Structure formats: structure tokens, C-alpha cells
GROMACS .gro file of C-alpha atoms in nm:
model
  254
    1UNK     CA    1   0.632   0.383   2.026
    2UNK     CA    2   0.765   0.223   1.720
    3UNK     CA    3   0.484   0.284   1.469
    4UNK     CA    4   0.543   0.631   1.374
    5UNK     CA    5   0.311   0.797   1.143
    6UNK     CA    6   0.352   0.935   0.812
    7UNK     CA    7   0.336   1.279   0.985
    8UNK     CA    8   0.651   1.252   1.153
    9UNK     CA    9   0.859   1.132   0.863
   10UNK     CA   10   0.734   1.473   0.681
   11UNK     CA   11   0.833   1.689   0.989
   12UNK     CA   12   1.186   1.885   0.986
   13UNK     CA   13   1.446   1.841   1.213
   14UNK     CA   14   1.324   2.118   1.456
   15UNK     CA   15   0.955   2.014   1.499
   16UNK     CA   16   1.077   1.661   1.527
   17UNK     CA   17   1.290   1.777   1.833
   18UNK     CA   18   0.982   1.992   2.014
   19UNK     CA   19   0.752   1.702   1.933
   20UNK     CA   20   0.468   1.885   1.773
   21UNK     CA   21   0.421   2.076   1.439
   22UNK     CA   22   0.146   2.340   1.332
   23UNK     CA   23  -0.049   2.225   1.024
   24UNK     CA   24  -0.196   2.579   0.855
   25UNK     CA   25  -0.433   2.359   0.686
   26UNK     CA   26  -0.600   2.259   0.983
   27UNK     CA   27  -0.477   2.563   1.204
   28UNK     CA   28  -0.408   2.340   1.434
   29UNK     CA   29  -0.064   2.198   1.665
   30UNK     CA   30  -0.009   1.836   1.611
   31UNK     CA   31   0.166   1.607   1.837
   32UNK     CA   32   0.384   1.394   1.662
   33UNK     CA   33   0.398   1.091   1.926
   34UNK     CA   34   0.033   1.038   1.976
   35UNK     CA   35  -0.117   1.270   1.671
   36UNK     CA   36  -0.360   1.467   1.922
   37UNK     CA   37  -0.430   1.772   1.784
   38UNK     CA   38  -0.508   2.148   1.899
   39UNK     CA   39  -0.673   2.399   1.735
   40UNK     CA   40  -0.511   2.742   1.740
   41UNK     CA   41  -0.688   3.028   1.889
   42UNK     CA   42  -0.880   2.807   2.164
   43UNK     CA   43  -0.734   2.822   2.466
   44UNK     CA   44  -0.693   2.578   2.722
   45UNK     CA   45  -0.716   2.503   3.122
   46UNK     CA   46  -0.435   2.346   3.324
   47UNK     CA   47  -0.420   2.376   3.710
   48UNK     CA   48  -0.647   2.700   3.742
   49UNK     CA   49  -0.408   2.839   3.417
   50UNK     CA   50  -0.507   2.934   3.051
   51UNK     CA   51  -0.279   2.841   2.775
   52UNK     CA   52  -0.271   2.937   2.401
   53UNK     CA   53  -0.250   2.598   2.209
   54UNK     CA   54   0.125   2.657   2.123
   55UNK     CA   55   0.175   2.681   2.474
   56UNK     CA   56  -0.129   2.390   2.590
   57UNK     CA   57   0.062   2.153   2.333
   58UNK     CA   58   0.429   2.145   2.505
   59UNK     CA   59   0.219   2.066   2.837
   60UNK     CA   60   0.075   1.761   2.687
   61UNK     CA   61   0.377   1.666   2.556
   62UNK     CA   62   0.555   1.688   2.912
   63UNK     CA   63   0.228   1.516   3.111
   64UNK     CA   64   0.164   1.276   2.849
   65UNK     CA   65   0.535   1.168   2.725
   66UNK     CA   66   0.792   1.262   2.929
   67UNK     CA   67   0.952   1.461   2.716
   68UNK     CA   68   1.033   1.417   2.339
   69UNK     CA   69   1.421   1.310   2.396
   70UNK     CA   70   1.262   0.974   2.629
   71UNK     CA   71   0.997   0.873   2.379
   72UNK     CA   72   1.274   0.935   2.083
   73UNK     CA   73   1.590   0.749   2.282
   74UNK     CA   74   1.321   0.446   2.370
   75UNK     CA   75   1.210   0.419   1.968
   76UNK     CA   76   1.373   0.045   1.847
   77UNK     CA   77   1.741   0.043   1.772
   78UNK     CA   78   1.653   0.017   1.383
   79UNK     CA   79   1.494   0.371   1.408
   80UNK     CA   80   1.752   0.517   1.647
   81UNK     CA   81   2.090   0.249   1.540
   82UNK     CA   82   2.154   0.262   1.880
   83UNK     CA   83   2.244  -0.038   2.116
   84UNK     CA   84   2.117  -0.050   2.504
   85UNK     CA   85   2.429   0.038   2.638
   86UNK     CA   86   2.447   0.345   2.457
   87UNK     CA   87   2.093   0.463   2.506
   88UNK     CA   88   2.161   0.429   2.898
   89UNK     CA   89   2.447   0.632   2.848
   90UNK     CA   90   2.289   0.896   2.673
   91UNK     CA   91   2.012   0.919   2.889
   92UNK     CA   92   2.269   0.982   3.194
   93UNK     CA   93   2.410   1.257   2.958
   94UNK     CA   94   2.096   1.373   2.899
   95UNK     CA   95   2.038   1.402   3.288
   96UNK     CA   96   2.341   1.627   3.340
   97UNK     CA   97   2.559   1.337   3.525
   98UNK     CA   98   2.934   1.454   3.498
   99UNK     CA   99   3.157   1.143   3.376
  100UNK     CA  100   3.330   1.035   3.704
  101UNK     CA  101   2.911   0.982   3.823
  102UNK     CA  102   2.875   0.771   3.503
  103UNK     CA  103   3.131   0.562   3.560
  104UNK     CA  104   3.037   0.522   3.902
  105UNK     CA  105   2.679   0.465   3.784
  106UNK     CA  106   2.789   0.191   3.500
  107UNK     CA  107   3.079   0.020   3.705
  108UNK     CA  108   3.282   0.110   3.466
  109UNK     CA  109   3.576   0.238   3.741
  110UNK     CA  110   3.730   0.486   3.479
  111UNK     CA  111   3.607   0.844   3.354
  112UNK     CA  112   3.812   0.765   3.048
  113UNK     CA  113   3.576   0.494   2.951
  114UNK     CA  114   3.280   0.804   2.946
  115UNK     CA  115   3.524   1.019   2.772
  116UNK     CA  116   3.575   0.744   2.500
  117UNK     CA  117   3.203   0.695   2.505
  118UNK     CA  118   3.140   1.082   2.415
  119UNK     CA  119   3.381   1.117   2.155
  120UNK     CA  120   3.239   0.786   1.954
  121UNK     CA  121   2.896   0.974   1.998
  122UNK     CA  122   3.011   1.254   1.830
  123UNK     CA  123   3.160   1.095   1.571
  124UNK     CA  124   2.818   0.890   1.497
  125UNK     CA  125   2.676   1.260   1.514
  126UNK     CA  126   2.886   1.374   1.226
  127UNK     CA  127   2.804   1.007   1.040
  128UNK     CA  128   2.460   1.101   1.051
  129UNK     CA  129   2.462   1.459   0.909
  130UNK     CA  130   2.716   1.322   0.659
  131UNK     CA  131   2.454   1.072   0.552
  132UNK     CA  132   2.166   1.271   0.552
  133UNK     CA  133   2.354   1.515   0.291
  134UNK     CA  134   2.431   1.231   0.062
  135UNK     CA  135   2.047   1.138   0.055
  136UNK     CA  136   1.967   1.475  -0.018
  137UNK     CA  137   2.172   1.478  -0.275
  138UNK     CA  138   2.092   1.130  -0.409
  139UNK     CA  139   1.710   1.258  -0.362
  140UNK     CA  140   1.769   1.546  -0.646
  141UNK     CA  141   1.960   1.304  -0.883
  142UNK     CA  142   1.658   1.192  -1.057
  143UNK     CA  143   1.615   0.928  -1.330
  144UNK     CA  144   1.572   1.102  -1.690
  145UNK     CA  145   1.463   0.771  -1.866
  146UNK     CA  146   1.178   0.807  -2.132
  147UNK     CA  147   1.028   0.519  -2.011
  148UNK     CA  148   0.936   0.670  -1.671
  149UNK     CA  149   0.715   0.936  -1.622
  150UNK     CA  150   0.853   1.288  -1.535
  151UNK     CA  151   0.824   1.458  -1.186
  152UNK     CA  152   0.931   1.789  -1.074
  153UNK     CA  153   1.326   1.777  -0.996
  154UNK     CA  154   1.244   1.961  -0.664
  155UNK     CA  155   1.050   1.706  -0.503
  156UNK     CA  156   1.097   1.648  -0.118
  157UNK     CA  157   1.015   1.275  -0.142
  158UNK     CA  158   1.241   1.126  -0.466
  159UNK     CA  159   1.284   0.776  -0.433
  160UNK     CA  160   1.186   0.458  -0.620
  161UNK     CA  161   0.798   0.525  -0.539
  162UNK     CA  162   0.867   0.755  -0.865
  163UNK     CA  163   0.920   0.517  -1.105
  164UNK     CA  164   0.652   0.466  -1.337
  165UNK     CA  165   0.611   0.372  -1.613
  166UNK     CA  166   0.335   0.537  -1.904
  167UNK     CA  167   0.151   0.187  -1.868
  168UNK     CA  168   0.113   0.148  -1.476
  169UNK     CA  169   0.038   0.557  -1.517
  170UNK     CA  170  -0.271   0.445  -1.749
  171UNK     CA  171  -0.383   0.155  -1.515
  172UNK     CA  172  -0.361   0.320  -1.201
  173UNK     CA  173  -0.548   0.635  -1.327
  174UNK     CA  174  -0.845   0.412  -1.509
  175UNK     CA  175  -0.867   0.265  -1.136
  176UNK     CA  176  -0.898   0.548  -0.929
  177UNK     CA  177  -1.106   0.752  -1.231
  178UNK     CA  178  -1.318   0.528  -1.321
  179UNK     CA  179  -1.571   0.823  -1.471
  180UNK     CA  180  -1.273   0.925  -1.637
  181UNK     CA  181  -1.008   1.137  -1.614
  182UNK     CA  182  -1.172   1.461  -1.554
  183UNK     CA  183  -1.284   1.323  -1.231
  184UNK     CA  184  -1.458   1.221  -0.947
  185UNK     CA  185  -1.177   1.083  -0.769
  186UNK     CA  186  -1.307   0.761  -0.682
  187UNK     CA  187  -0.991   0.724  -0.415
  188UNK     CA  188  -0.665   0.828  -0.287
  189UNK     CA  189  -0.520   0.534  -0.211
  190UNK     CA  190  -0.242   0.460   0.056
  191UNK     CA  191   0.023   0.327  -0.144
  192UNK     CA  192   0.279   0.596  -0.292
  193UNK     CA  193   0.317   0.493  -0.642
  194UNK     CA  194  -0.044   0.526  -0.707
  195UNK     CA  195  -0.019   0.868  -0.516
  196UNK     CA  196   0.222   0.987  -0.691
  197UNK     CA  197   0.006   0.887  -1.039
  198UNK     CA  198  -0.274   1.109  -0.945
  199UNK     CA  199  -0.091   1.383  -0.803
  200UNK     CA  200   0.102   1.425  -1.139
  201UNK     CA  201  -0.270   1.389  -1.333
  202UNK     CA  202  -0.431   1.673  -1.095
  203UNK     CA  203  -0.081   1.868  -1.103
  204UNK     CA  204  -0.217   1.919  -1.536
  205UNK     CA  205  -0.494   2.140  -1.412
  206UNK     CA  206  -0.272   2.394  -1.304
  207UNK     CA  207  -0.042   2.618  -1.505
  208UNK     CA  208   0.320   2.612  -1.472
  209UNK     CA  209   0.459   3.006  -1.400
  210UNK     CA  210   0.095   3.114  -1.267
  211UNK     CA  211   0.038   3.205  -0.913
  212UNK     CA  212  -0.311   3.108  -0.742
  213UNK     CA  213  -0.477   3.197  -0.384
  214UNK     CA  214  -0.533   2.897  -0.151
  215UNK     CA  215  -0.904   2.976  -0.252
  216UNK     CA  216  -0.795   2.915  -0.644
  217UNK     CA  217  -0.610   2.631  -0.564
  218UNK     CA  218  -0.886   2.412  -0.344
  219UNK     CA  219  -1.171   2.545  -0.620
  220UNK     CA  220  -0.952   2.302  -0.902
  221UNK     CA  221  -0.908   2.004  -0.627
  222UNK     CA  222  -1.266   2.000  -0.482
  223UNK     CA  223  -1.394   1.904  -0.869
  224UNK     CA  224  -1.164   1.589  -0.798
  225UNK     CA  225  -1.228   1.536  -0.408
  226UNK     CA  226  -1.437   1.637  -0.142
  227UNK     CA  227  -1.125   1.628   0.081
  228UNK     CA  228  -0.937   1.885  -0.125
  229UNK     CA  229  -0.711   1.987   0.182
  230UNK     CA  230  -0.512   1.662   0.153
  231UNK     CA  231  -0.519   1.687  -0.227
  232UNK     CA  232  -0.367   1.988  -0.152
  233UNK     CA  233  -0.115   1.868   0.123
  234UNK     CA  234  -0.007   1.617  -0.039
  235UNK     CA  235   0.077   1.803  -0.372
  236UNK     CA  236   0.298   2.036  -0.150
  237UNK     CA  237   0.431   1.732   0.073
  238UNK     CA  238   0.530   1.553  -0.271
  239UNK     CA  239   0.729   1.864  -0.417
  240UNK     CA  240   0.480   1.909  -0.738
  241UNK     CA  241   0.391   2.253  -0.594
  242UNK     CA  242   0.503   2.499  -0.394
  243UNK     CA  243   0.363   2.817  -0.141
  244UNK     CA  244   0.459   3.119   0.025
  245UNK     CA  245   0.502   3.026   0.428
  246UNK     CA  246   0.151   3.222   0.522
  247UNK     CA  247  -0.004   2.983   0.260
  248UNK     CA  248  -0.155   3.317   0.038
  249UNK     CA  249   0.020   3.203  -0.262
  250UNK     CA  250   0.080   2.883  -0.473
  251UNK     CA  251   0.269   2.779  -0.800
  252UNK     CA  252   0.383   2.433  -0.981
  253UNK     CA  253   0.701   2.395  -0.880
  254UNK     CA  254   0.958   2.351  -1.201
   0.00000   0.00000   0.00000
């Protein structure tokens, strides 16, 4: 599984690890390899039992894939950077073989190869959290040109999709507003530059320092949309607003 959906990218650390995250939007789990989904609150048969969907979700994950360290360690070496030799390894690790069975395993004829084979791993492991600091970092160093347009400095997803400029901000709104700018939305469309146009536009309905109910907020967005939950997913995924975690309360984020 190499084609990973958007979904995935947008999940933390932790859900990416249990393979599943709970949308509130939908009130539903979502598995993150295949994107099957299940709704909280119904609960579900397996062998004569009855699971909650928390519980029905890590089943399917199990049955269906394995587990979520095989479908993650089998992903193409420019997702994971690993080469074959050191995905076998890993999964031997991963199977609780002590080094001398390793060894014995790989014909290597030396522990101290494995040994030497753990340490590098490590030290890719502290590579990687090094790195993923620097991005964050480099994500909140925005660009304060004039000629671009402005975006919250606490956006999750600051990268080069940003940059636009006032005229591709006029063209891509006359596109997908084409009864003007007050709405319908004719389209969201999939690419993120034109996204991020229309998320800024529909983020000038809202006032920055007031608080509003989920109800408040998807009254605004369903003027623009009839699908007013992504509207509103997506103006949370992007950064431009912000909520409390049980979802009662949202604000423009500054």
C-alpha cells in the first residue's frame, strides 16, 4: 500500500501507530490503511462477541492487515527510507528474535553485526525526530512578503501551497464563485493552492476573538456549501481556525 490518502498525512504520530483515528465530524473510527469506516455507538459481531467500534476497529485492523507495523515496514523505501535488508531486520526485531537468532537467521555468523545493526537504527531514530523538529520549525517561519497573501502563522500545513499572490487570489475565487463572492460555492477543488484561496475568503465571515458553537459555525459554511462538514474540516485541518477537543467551541485562529 503505497497510495496513502490525504487522511493519513493529517493523522498524529499516535493514531498513525494504532492505524485508525476517530473523526468527531462523522462520529465515526477510520482506518487509515483501507479508509473503512465505523460509526461510534453501533456495535459490532465477531465470533459470537459484541464490540464497541473502538474496540470492532483494532479487529479489522488485525484480520484485515496484519497489523499496522507490517503494512507500515512494507510501504516503498521512499516513504519509509529504508533498504530491504533493513526492513528484514526490523521485522525479526519486531518478532522478538534475540541477536545471536538473527545472525543465525541472516548468515551473518556474528551477534556483533545485529548489535551494529541496532545502534545505526537508533541513530536513524534520532535523525528522524531531529528532522521532523526542523520542519516544524521551518513550517512556522512564514513568508511576510506584501505580495503574497497572509495566512494565520499557526497553520498546521505551511508550505509553498501558501504562496499566492493577490492576482491568482482574484482568479481562483472568480472560478470557484462564479455568482460571486458571497457564494454558492461552485467547487472545492483538489488542488491546495486553490484550497487554501477559498478557505482564507470563507475564513472573512467569521470574526477574529469571537467564539461560535459547531451549530454557529456550519450555519455560515452551509450558505457556501452543502457539504459544510469538510468546509469545516478543512478550515481546522489548514490552521485558519481552531476548537476545543469536544468540538463545542470554535475561534479564528490569530
Amino acid at each position: 500500500m503505497n497510495d496513502l490518502s490525504e487522511l493519513f498525512w493529517q493523522a498524529s504520530l499516535d493514531e498513525i501507530k494504532q492505524g485508525y483515528l476517530y473523526q468527531k465530524q462523522t462520529d465515526e473510527f477510520v482506518c487509515l490503511i483501507c479508509g473503512k469506516s465505523f460509526a461510534n455507538g453501533v456495535i459490532y459481531p465477531h465470533q459470537e462477541q459484541l464490540y464497541a467500534a473502538r474496540k470492532y476497529i483494532a479487529i479489522h485492523i488485525a484480520e484485515q492487515h496484519h497489523s499496522t507495523f507490517e503494512v507500515l515496514i512494507n510501504l516503498d523505501k521512499k516513504l519509509t527510507g529504508l533498504t530491504d535488508h533493513q526492513k528484514i531486520i526490523l521485522e525479526l526485531f519486531y518478532q522478538g528474535h534475540a541477536d545471536n537468532e538473527i545472525a543465525k537467521t541472516l548468515n551473518t555468523g556474528s551477534t556483533s553485526t545485529i548489535r551494529n545493526h541496532r545502534f545505526s537504527l537508533r541513530e536513524k531514530q534520532k535523525q528522524a525526530k531531529v528532522f521532523l523538529a526542523i520542519m516544524e520549525l521551518l513550517g512556522e517561519q512564514i513568508p511576510k512578503k506584501q505580495t503574497f497573501i497572509d495566512i494565520p502563522r499557526s497553520s498546521k500545513m505551511v508550505d509553498d501551497r501558501f504562496a499566492i499572490t493577490e492576482e491568482e487570489n482574484k482568479k481562483i475565487l472568480s472560478t470557484c464563485f462564479k455568482q460571486g463572492l458571497s457564494g454558492p460555492l461552485t467547487l472545492f477543488p483538489l488542488k491546495e493552492k486553490k484550497r487554501v484561496a477559498i478557505l482564507r475568503h470563507l475564513l472573512t465571515n467569521f470574526e477574529l476573538g469571537k467564539t461560535y458553537t459547531e451549530k454557529e459555525v456550519n450555519s455560515i459554511l452551509q450558505q457556501f456549501y452543502p457539504d459544510y462538514v469538510l468546509l469545516r474540516r478543512y478550515l481546522i485541518d489548514y490552521g485558519f481556525m481552531d476548537r476545543t477537543q469536544d468540538g463545542s467551541s470554535y475561534w479564528v485562529r490569530n
